[in-house]
Amino acid sequence: MNKLYIVGLIMIGVAILIFTNMSADISSYSDFASAAQSKSEVKVVGILDKGKEMVYNPEDKPNEFIFFMKDGDGVSKKVVLSQPKPMEFENAEQIVLTGKMDGEVFVASEMLTKCPSKYKNEEIYIKS
């Protein structure tokens, strides 16, 4: 076999391995009930439970933010985030947490928030 063919086959094999590893990281969203059943980290999407308290004390624990979140089923759980409290967190429309359940508490390692759009209530007209 020609050396060029062998190198080409090896490169195709490496590309397949890279694609397989990247696609394993893509996961769907979960709820707290599914997160309790999972042994690995999951992504839970929900909204801030504004009826319950938020605890953030940057002087004592700058990388600990505690709040309550409701998942898509309306189940509210305590969340401990290992990051500082994001600015304008109270205005977030949606929260996506990555982490796992520890008893009745969701321990989050990452958080993404969807903030309200300033263009949401405005009509945009396009001239043609």
Tab-separated table of C-alpha atoms in Angstrom:
chain	number	residue	atom	x	y	z
A	1	MET	CA	0.000	0.000	0.000
A	2	ASN	CA	1.126	3.494	-0.714
A	3	LYS	CA	2.333	5.559	2.275
A	4	LEU	CA	-0.055	8.338	1.270
A	5	TYR	CA	-3.052	6.016	1.696
A	6	ILE	CA	-1.861	4.895	5.116
A	7	VAL	CA	-1.429	8.493	6.308
A	8	GLY	CA	-4.868	9.349	4.918
A	9	LEU	CA	-6.515	6.431	6.742
A	10	ILE	CA	-4.804	7.408	10.001
A	11	MET	CA	-6.017	11.009	9.653
A	12	ILE	CA	-9.588	9.836	8.980
A	13	GLY	CA	-9.407	7.612	12.074
A	14	VAL	CA	-8.174	10.512	14.235
A	15	ALA	CA	-10.949	12.761	12.889
A	16	ILE	CA	-13.562	10.136	13.770
A	17	LEU	CA	-12.163	9.828	17.313
A	18	ILE	CA	-12.198	13.602	17.797
A	19	PHE	CA	-15.777	13.868	16.528
A	20	THR	CA	-16.908	11.014	18.791
A	21	ASN	CA	-15.356	12.636	21.868
A	22	MET	CA	-16.893	16.023	21.065
A	23	SER	CA	-20.354	14.585	20.495
A	24	ALA	CA	-20.238	12.760	23.849
A	25	ASP	CA	-20.070	16.154	25.577
A	26	ILE	CA	-23.312	17.350	23.946
A	27	SER	CA	-26.120	16.557	26.338
A	28	SER	CA	-29.772	17.331	26.633
A	29	TYR	CA	-31.325	19.244	29.471
A	30	SER	CA	-32.564	17.426	32.523
A	31	ASP	CA	-34.738	18.125	35.543
A	32	PHE	CA	-33.964	17.664	39.245
A	33	ALA	CA	-35.591	14.202	39.360
A	34	SER	CA	-33.379	12.934	36.526
A	35	ALA	CA	-30.348	14.618	38.072
A	36	ALA	CA	-30.950	12.694	41.308
A	37	GLN	CA	-30.828	9.418	39.363
A	38	SER	CA	-27.649	10.306	37.458
A	39	LYS	CA	-24.171	9.648	38.809
A	40	SER	CA	-22.512	12.091	36.407
A	41	GLU	CA	-22.937	15.821	35.871
A	42	VAL	CA	-26.108	16.942	34.090
A	43	LYS	CA	-27.501	20.215	32.764
A	44	VAL	CA	-30.671	21.422	34.477
A	45	VAL	CA	-32.649	24.311	33.022
A	46	GLY	CA	-35.054	26.403	35.064
A	47	ILE	CA	-35.935	29.759	36.550
A	48	LEU	CA	-35.040	31.541	39.761
A	49	ASP	CA	-37.430	30.813	42.651
A	50	LYS	CA	-37.916	34.422	43.712
A	51	GLY	CA	-39.997	33.442	46.752
A	52	LYS	CA	-36.967	31.987	48.507
A	53	GLU	CA	-33.784	33.587	49.766
A	54	MET	CA	-30.457	34.021	48.014
A	55	VAL	CA	-27.255	33.906	50.052
A	56	TYR	CA	-24.055	35.497	48.840
A	57	ASN	CA	-21.416	36.803	51.233
A	58	PRO	CA	-18.354	37.853	49.211
A	59	GLU	CA	-16.357	38.786	52.308
A	60	ASP	CA	-16.498	35.284	53.819
A	61	LYS	CA	-17.077	32.986	50.828
A	62	PRO	CA	-16.591	34.831	47.524
A	63	ASN	CA	-16.967	31.629	45.477
A	64	GLU	CA	-20.186	30.355	47.019
A	65	PHE	CA	-23.619	31.515	45.903
A	66	ILE	CA	-26.739	29.804	47.269
A	67	PHE	CA	-30.197	30.211	45.752
A	68	PHE	CA	-33.321	28.227	44.854
A	69	MET	CA	-34.300	27.290	41.320
A	70	LYS	CA	-37.455	25.787	39.811
A	71	ASP	CA	-36.922	23.259	37.037
A	72	GLY	CA	-39.231	22.703	34.059
A	73	ASP	CA	-41.558	20.566	36.204
A	74	GLY	CA	-41.913	23.336	38.806
A	75	VAL	CA	-39.823	21.511	41.426
A	76	SER	CA	-37.796	23.929	43.530
A	77	LYS	CA	-34.396	22.879	44.885
A	78	LYS	CA	-31.588	24.570	46.747
A	79	VAL	CA	-28.571	25.252	44.516
A	80	VAL	CA	-25.000	25.776	45.691
A	81	LEU	CA	-22.908	27.363	42.961
A	82	SER	CA	-19.108	27.322	43.286
A	83	GLN	CA	-18.752	30.733	41.620
A	84	PRO	CA	-19.443	34.346	42.520
A	85	LYS	CA	-22.968	35.691	42.081
A	86	PRO	CA	-23.403	37.055	38.537
A	87	MET	CA	-24.402	40.676	38.090
A	88	GLU	CA	-28.096	41.231	37.314
A	89	PHE	CA	-28.803	37.621	38.330
A	90	GLU	CA	-32.266	38.498	39.626
A	91	ASN	CA	-33.301	39.627	36.119
A	92	ALA	CA	-32.371	36.346	34.400
A	93	GLU	CA	-35.178	34.817	32.343
A	94	GLN	CA	-33.648	31.354	32.336
A	95	ILE	CA	-30.845	29.545	34.168
A	96	VAL	CA	-28.847	26.552	32.936
A	97	LEU	CA	-26.838	24.760	35.617
A	98	THR	CA	-24.211	22.064	35.170
A	99	GLY	CA	-23.665	19.868	38.204
A	100	LYS	CA	-25.106	17.004	40.219
A	101	MET	CA	-27.423	16.328	43.106
A	102	ASP	CA	-26.003	15.838	46.601
A	103	GLY	CA	-28.987	14.673	48.618
A	104	GLU	CA	-31.633	17.388	48.255
A	105	VAL	CA	-29.126	20.046	47.124
A	106	PHE	CA	-27.949	20.609	43.541
A	107	VAL	CA	-24.220	21.383	43.546
A	108	ALA	CA	-23.441	23.399	40.409
A	109	SER	CA	-20.012	23.817	38.884
A	110	GLU	CA	-21.152	26.071	36.010
A	111	MET	CA	-24.051	28.396	35.312
A	112	LEU	CA	-25.342	30.175	32.220
A	113	THR	CA	-28.081	32.788	32.421
A	114	LYS	CA	-30.340	34.101	29.709
A	115	CYS	CA	-30.984	37.759	30.306
A	116	PRO	CA	-33.993	39.623	28.946
A	117	SER	CA	-33.501	41.223	25.584
A	118	LYS	CA	-33.803	44.961	25.392
A	119	TYR	CA	-35.503	44.486	22.021
A	120	LYS	CA	-38.125	42.029	23.268
A	121	ASN	CA	-41.080	44.406	23.395
A	122	GLU	CA	-40.035	46.589	20.503
A	123	GLU	CA	-41.291	46.095	16.991
A	124	ILE	CA	-38.675	46.183	14.290
A	125	TYR	CA	-39.730	47.406	10.877
A	126	ILE	CA	-37.666	46.636	7.828
A	127	LYS	CA	-38.092	48.753	4.725
A	128	SER	CA	-37.954	46.934	1.454
